[in-house]
Tab-separated table of C-alpha atoms in Angstrom:
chain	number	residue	atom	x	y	z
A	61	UNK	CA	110.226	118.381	145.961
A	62	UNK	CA	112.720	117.263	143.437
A	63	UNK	CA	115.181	120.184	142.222
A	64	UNK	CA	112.948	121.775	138.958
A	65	UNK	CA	114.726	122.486	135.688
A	66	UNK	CA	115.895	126.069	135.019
A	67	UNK	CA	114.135	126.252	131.640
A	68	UNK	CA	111.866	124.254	129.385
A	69	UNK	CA	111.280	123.683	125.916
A	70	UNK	CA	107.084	124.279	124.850
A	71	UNK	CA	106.457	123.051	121.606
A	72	UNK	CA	102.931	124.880	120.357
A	73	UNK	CA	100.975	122.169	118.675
A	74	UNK	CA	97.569	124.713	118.070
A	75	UNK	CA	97.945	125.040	114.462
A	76	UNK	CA	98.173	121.335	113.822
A	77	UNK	CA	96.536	119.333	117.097
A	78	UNK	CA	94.651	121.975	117.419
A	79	UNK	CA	93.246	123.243	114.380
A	80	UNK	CA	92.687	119.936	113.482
A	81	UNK	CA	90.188	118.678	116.068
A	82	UNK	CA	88.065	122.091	115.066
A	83	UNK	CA	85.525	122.575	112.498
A	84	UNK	CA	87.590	123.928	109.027
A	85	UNK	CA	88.729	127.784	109.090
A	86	UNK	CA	89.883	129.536	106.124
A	87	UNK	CA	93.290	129.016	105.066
A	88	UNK	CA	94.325	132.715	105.223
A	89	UNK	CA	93.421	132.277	109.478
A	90	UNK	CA	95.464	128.992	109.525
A	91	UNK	CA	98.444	131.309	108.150
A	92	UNK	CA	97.873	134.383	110.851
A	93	UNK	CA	97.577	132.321	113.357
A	94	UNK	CA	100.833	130.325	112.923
A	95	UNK	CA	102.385	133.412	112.144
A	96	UNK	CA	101.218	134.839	115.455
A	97	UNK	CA	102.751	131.824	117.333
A	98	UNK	CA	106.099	132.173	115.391
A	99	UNK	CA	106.421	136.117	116.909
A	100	UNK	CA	105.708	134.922	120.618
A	101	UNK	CA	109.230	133.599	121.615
A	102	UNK	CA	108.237	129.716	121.148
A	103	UNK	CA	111.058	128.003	119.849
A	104	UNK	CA	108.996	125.227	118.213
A	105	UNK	CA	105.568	124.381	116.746
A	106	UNK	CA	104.454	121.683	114.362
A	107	UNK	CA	102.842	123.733	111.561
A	108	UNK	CA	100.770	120.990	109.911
A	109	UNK	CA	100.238	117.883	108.988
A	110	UNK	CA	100.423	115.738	105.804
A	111	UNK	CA	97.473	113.543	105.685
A	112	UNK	CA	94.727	112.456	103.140
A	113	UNK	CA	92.201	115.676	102.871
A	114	UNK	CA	89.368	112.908	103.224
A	115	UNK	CA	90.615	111.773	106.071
A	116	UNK	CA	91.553	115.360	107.368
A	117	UNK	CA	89.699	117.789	105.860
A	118	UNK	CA	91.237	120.311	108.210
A	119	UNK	CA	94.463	119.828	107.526
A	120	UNK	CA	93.908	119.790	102.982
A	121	UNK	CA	95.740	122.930	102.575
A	122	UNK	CA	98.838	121.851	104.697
A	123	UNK	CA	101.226	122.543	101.704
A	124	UNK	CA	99.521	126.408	101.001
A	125	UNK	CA	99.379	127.440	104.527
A	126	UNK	CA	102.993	125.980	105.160
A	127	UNK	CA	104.055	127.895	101.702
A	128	UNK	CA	102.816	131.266	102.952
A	129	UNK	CA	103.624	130.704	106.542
A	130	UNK	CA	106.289	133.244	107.938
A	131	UNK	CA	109.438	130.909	109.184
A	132	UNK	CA	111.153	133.053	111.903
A	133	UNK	CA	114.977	132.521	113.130
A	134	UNK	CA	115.314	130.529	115.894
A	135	UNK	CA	111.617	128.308	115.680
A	136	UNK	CA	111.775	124.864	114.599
A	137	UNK	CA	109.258	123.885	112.842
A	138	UNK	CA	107.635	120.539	112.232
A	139	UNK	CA	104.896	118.282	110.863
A	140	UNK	CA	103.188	115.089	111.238
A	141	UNK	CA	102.944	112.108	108.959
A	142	UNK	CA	100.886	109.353	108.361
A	143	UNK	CA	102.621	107.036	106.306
A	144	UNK	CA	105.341	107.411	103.064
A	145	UNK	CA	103.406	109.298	100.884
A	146	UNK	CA	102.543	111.836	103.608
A	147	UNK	CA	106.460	111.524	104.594
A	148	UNK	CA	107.456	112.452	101.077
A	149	UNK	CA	105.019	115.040	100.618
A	150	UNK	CA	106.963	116.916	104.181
A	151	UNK	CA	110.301	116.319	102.629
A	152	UNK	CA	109.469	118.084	99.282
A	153	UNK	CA	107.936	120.841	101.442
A	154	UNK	CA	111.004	121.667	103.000
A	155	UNK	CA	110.928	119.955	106.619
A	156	UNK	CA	113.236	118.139	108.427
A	157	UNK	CA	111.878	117.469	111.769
A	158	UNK	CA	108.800	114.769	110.844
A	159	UNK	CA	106.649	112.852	113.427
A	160	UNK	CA	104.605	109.900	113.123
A	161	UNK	CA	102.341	107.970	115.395
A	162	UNK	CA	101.661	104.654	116.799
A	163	UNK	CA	99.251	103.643	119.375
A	164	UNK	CA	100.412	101.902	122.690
A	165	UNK	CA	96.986	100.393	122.630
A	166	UNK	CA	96.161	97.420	119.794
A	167	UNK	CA	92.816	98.227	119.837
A	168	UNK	CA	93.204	101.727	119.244
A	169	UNK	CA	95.819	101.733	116.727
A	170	UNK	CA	93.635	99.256	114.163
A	171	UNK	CA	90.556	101.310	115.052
A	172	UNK	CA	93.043	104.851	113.686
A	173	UNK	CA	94.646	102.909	110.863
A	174	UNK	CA	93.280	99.546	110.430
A	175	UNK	CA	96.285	97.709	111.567
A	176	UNK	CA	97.902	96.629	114.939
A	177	UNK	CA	100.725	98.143	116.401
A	178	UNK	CA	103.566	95.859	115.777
A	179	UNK	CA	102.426	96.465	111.775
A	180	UNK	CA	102.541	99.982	112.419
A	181	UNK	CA	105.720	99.766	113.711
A	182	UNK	CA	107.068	97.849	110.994
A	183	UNK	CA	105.929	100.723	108.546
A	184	UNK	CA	107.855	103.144	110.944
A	185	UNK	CA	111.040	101.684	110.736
A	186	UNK	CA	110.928	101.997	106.748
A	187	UNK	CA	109.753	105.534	107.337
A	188	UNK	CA	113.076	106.027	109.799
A	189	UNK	CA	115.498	105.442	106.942
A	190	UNK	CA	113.665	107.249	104.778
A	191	UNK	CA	113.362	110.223	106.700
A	192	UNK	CA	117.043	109.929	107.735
A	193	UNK	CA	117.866	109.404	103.750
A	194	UNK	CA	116.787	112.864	103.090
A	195	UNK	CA	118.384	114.167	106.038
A	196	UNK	CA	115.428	114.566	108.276
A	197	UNK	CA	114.335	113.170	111.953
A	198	UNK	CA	112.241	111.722	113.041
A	199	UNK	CA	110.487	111.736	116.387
A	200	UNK	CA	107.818	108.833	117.041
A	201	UNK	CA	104.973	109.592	119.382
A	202	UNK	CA	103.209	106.832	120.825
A	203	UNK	CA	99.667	107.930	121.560
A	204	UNK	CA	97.552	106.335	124.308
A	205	UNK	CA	100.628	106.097	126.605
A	206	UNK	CA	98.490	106.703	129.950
A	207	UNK	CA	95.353	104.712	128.847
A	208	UNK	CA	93.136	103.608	125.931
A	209	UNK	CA	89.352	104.962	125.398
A	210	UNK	CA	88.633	101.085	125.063
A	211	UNK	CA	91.317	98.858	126.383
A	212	UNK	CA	91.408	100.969	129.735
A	213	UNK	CA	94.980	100.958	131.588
A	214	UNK	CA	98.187	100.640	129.233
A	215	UNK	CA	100.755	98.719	130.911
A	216	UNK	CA	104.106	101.377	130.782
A	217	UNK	CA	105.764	98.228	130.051
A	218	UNK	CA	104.475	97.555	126.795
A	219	UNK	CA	105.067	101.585	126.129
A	220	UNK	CA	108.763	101.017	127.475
A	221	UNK	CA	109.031	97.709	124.799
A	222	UNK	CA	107.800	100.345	121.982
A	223	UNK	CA	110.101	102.211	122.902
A	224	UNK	CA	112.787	99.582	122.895
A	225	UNK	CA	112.307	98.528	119.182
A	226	UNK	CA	111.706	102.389	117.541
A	227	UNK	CA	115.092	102.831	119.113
A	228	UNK	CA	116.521	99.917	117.781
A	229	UNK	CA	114.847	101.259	114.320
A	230	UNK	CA	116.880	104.650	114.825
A	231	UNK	CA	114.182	106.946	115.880
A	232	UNK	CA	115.494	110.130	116.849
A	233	UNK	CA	113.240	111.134	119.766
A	234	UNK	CA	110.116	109.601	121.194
A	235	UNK	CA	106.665	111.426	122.846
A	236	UNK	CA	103.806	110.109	124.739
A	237	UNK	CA	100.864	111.255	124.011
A	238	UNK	CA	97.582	110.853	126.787
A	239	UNK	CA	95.024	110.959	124.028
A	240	UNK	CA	92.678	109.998	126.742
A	241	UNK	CA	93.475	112.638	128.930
A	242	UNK	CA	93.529	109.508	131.412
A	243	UNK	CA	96.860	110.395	133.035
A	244	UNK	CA	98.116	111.303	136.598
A	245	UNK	CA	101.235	111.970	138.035
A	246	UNK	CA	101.315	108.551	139.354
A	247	UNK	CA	100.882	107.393	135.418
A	248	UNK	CA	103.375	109.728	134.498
A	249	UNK	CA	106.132	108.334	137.418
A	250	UNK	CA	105.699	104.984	136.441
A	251	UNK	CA	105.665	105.267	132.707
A	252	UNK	CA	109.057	107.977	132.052
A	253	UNK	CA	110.927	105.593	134.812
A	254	UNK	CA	110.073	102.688	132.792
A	255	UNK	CA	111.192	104.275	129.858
A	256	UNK	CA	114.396	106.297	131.545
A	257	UNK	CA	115.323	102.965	133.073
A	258	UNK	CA	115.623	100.986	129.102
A	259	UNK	CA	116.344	104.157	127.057
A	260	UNK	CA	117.987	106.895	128.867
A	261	UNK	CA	119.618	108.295	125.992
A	262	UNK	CA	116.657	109.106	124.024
A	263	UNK	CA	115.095	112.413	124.346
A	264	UNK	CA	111.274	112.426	125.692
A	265	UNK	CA	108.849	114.477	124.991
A	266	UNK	CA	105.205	114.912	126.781
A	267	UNK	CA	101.689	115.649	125.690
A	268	UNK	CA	98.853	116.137	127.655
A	269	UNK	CA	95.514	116.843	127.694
A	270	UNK	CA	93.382	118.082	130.459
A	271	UNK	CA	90.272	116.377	130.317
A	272	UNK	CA	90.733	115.603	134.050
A	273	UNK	CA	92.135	118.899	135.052
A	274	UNK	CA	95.313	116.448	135.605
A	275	UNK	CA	97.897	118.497	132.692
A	276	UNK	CA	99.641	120.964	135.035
A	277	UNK	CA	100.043	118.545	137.870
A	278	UNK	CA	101.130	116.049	135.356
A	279	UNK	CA	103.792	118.553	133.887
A	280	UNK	CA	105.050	119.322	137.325
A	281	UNK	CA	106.067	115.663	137.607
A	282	UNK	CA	107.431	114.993	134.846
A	283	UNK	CA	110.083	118.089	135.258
A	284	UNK	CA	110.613	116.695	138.360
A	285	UNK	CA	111.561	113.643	136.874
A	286	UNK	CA	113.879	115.741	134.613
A	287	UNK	CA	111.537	116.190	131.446
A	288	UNK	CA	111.718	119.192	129.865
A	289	UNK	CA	109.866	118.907	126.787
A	290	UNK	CA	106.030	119.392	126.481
A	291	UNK	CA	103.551	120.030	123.917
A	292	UNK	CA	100.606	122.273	124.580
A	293	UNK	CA	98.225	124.083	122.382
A	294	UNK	CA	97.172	128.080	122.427
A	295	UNK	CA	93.921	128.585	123.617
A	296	UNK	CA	93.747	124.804	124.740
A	297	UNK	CA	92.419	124.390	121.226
A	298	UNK	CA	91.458	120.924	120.181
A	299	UNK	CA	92.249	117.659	122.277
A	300	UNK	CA	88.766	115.858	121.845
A	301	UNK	CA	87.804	115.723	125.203
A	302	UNK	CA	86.146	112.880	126.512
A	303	UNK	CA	84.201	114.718	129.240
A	304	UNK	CA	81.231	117.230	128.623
A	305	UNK	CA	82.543	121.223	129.740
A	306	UNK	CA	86.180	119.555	129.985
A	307	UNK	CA	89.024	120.727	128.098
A	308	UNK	CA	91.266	118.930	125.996
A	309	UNK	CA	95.107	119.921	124.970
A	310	UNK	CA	96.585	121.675	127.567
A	311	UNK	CA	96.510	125.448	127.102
A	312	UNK	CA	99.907	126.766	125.983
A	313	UNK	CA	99.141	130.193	128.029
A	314	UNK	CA	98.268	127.974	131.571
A	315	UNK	CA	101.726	126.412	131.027
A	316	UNK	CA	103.515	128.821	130.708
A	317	UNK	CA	102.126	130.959	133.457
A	318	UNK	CA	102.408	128.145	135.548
A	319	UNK	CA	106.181	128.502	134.486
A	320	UNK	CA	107.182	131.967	134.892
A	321	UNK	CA	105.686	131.873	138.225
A	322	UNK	CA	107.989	129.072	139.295
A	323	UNK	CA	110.725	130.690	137.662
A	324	UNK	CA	111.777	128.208	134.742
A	325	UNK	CA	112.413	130.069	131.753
A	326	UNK	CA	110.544	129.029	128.567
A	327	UNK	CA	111.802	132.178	126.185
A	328	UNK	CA	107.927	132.527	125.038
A	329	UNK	CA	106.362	136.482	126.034
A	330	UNK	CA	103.358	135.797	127.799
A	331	UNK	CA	101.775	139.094	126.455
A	332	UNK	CA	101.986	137.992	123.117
A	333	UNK	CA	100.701	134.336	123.811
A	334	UNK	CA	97.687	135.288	125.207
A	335	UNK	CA	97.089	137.611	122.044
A	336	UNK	CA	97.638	134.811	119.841
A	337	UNK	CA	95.053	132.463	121.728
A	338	UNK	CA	92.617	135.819	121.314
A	339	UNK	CA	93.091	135.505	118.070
A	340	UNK	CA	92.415	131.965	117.846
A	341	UNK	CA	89.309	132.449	119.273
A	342	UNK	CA	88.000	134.762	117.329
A	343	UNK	CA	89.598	132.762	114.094
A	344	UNK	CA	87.726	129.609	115.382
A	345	UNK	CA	84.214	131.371	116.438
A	346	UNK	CA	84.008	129.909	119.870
A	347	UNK	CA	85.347	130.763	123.266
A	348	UNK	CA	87.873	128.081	123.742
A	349	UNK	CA	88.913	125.983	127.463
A	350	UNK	CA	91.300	128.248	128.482
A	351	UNK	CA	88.910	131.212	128.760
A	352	UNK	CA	91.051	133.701	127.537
């Protein structure tokens, strides 16, 4: 086995990934349970995300919950954006570590937003300077990077060529998201050397869902390929899974138990995770994947 970093960075994407593949809760649950997150040690989360309520019901009280949120030292918070006017709408709200989203997959990406990917990339290098105008990053994540719920297989070249141009556009950090939950650790080899081997520099980050029961086997590979950033959700809430009685997002408190076992440090209390995904069950009034 390859030598396994000492420590790795979990971002907790529950209250936005999460929350918003769930039926709508209250905005006064949305608040305690990002504030929950914020006391367990994880050092970042995206909050929320700006999108069109009628698009996103879930997500229509992103600026409230966001204004009564507790921001603790030390977490980095962030949110996701759909286009300019969801863009502006994070700037005025006081963030400065944005994401937006393109599809590896054509196919997918004009089903999402009615346009192909090279148009959606064009919109994302406006959104780049813009971001960086204000003083923000911005961190692109291209979703169906393992495989597309109706192209099948996505060639890690054409993810690597994404790559390639939203780093010629200034991008600050990329992820790859497995929206299918279609990847394996040979998917995950082939696509982060691809990528390593063009863009070194740029800093990767991972997200993946266990619809398979592939995400902790695919994590493992990826840190031994020297990755070191993942996303995960508490509870394993949201993810849309694609298989009856299979999970979705990969369960924040599975990750990191997987973690302190192996002994890479991830700064998060275990303890107080696996309150937190308590709490989001009871907040969203089912048991959720991770059986907590």
């Amino acid at each position: 086995m390859a030598e396994l970093p000492g420590s790795v960075s979990i971002r907790e994407v529950g209250p936005r990934d999460g929350l918003q593949n769930e039926e709508p809760i209250p905005t006064d649950a949305k608040v305690r349970l990002l504030d929950a997150l914020s006391r367990t040690g994880v050092r970042r989360i995206e909050a929320v995300s700006f999108v069109h309520p009628k698009a996103i019901p879930q997500m229509a009280d992103a600026d409230e919950v966001w204004q009564r949120a507790e921001k603790v030292d030390g977490v980095r918070y962030s949110a996701l954006v759909p286009n300019t006017r969801g863009a502006q709408r994070a700037l005025a709200a006081g963030f400065t570590e944005i994401e937006v989203v393109v599809s590896a997959s054509d196919t997918h990406n004009r089903r999402n937003v009615n346009r192909s990917t090279d148009e959606s990339l064009d919109d994302i290098a406006e959104l780049i300077d813009l971001l960086h105008g204000a003083g923000a990053t911005a961190e692109v994540i291209v979703a169906t990077s393992f495989g597309c719920p109706y192209e099948g297989d996505v060639d890690p070249r054409r993810v690597a060529a994404i790559v390639d141009r939203v780093a010629r556009d200034g991008a600050d950090r990329v992820a790859f998201g497995d929206t299918t939950g279609m990847g394996t650790p040979r998917r995950v080899r082939e696509l982060v050397t691809a990528v390593r081997d063009r863009n070194a520099h740029l800093p990767v980050l991972l997200h993946f869902h266990n619809t398979r029961g592939t995400a902790l086997a695919n994590m493992l590979t990826a840190m031994e390929l020297g990755i070191t950033e993942f996303d995960a959700s508490v509870g394993g809430l949201g993810g849309c899974p694609y298989a009856p009685g299979a999970s979705g997002n990969l369960a924040t408190e599975e990750a990191v138990h997987m973690l302190h076992d192996m002994g890479i440090d991830t700064g998060i209390d275990l303890d107080a995770l696996i309150e937190a995904a308590e709490l989001a069950e009871t907040l969203v009034g089912k048991q959720l994947p991770s059986g907590v």
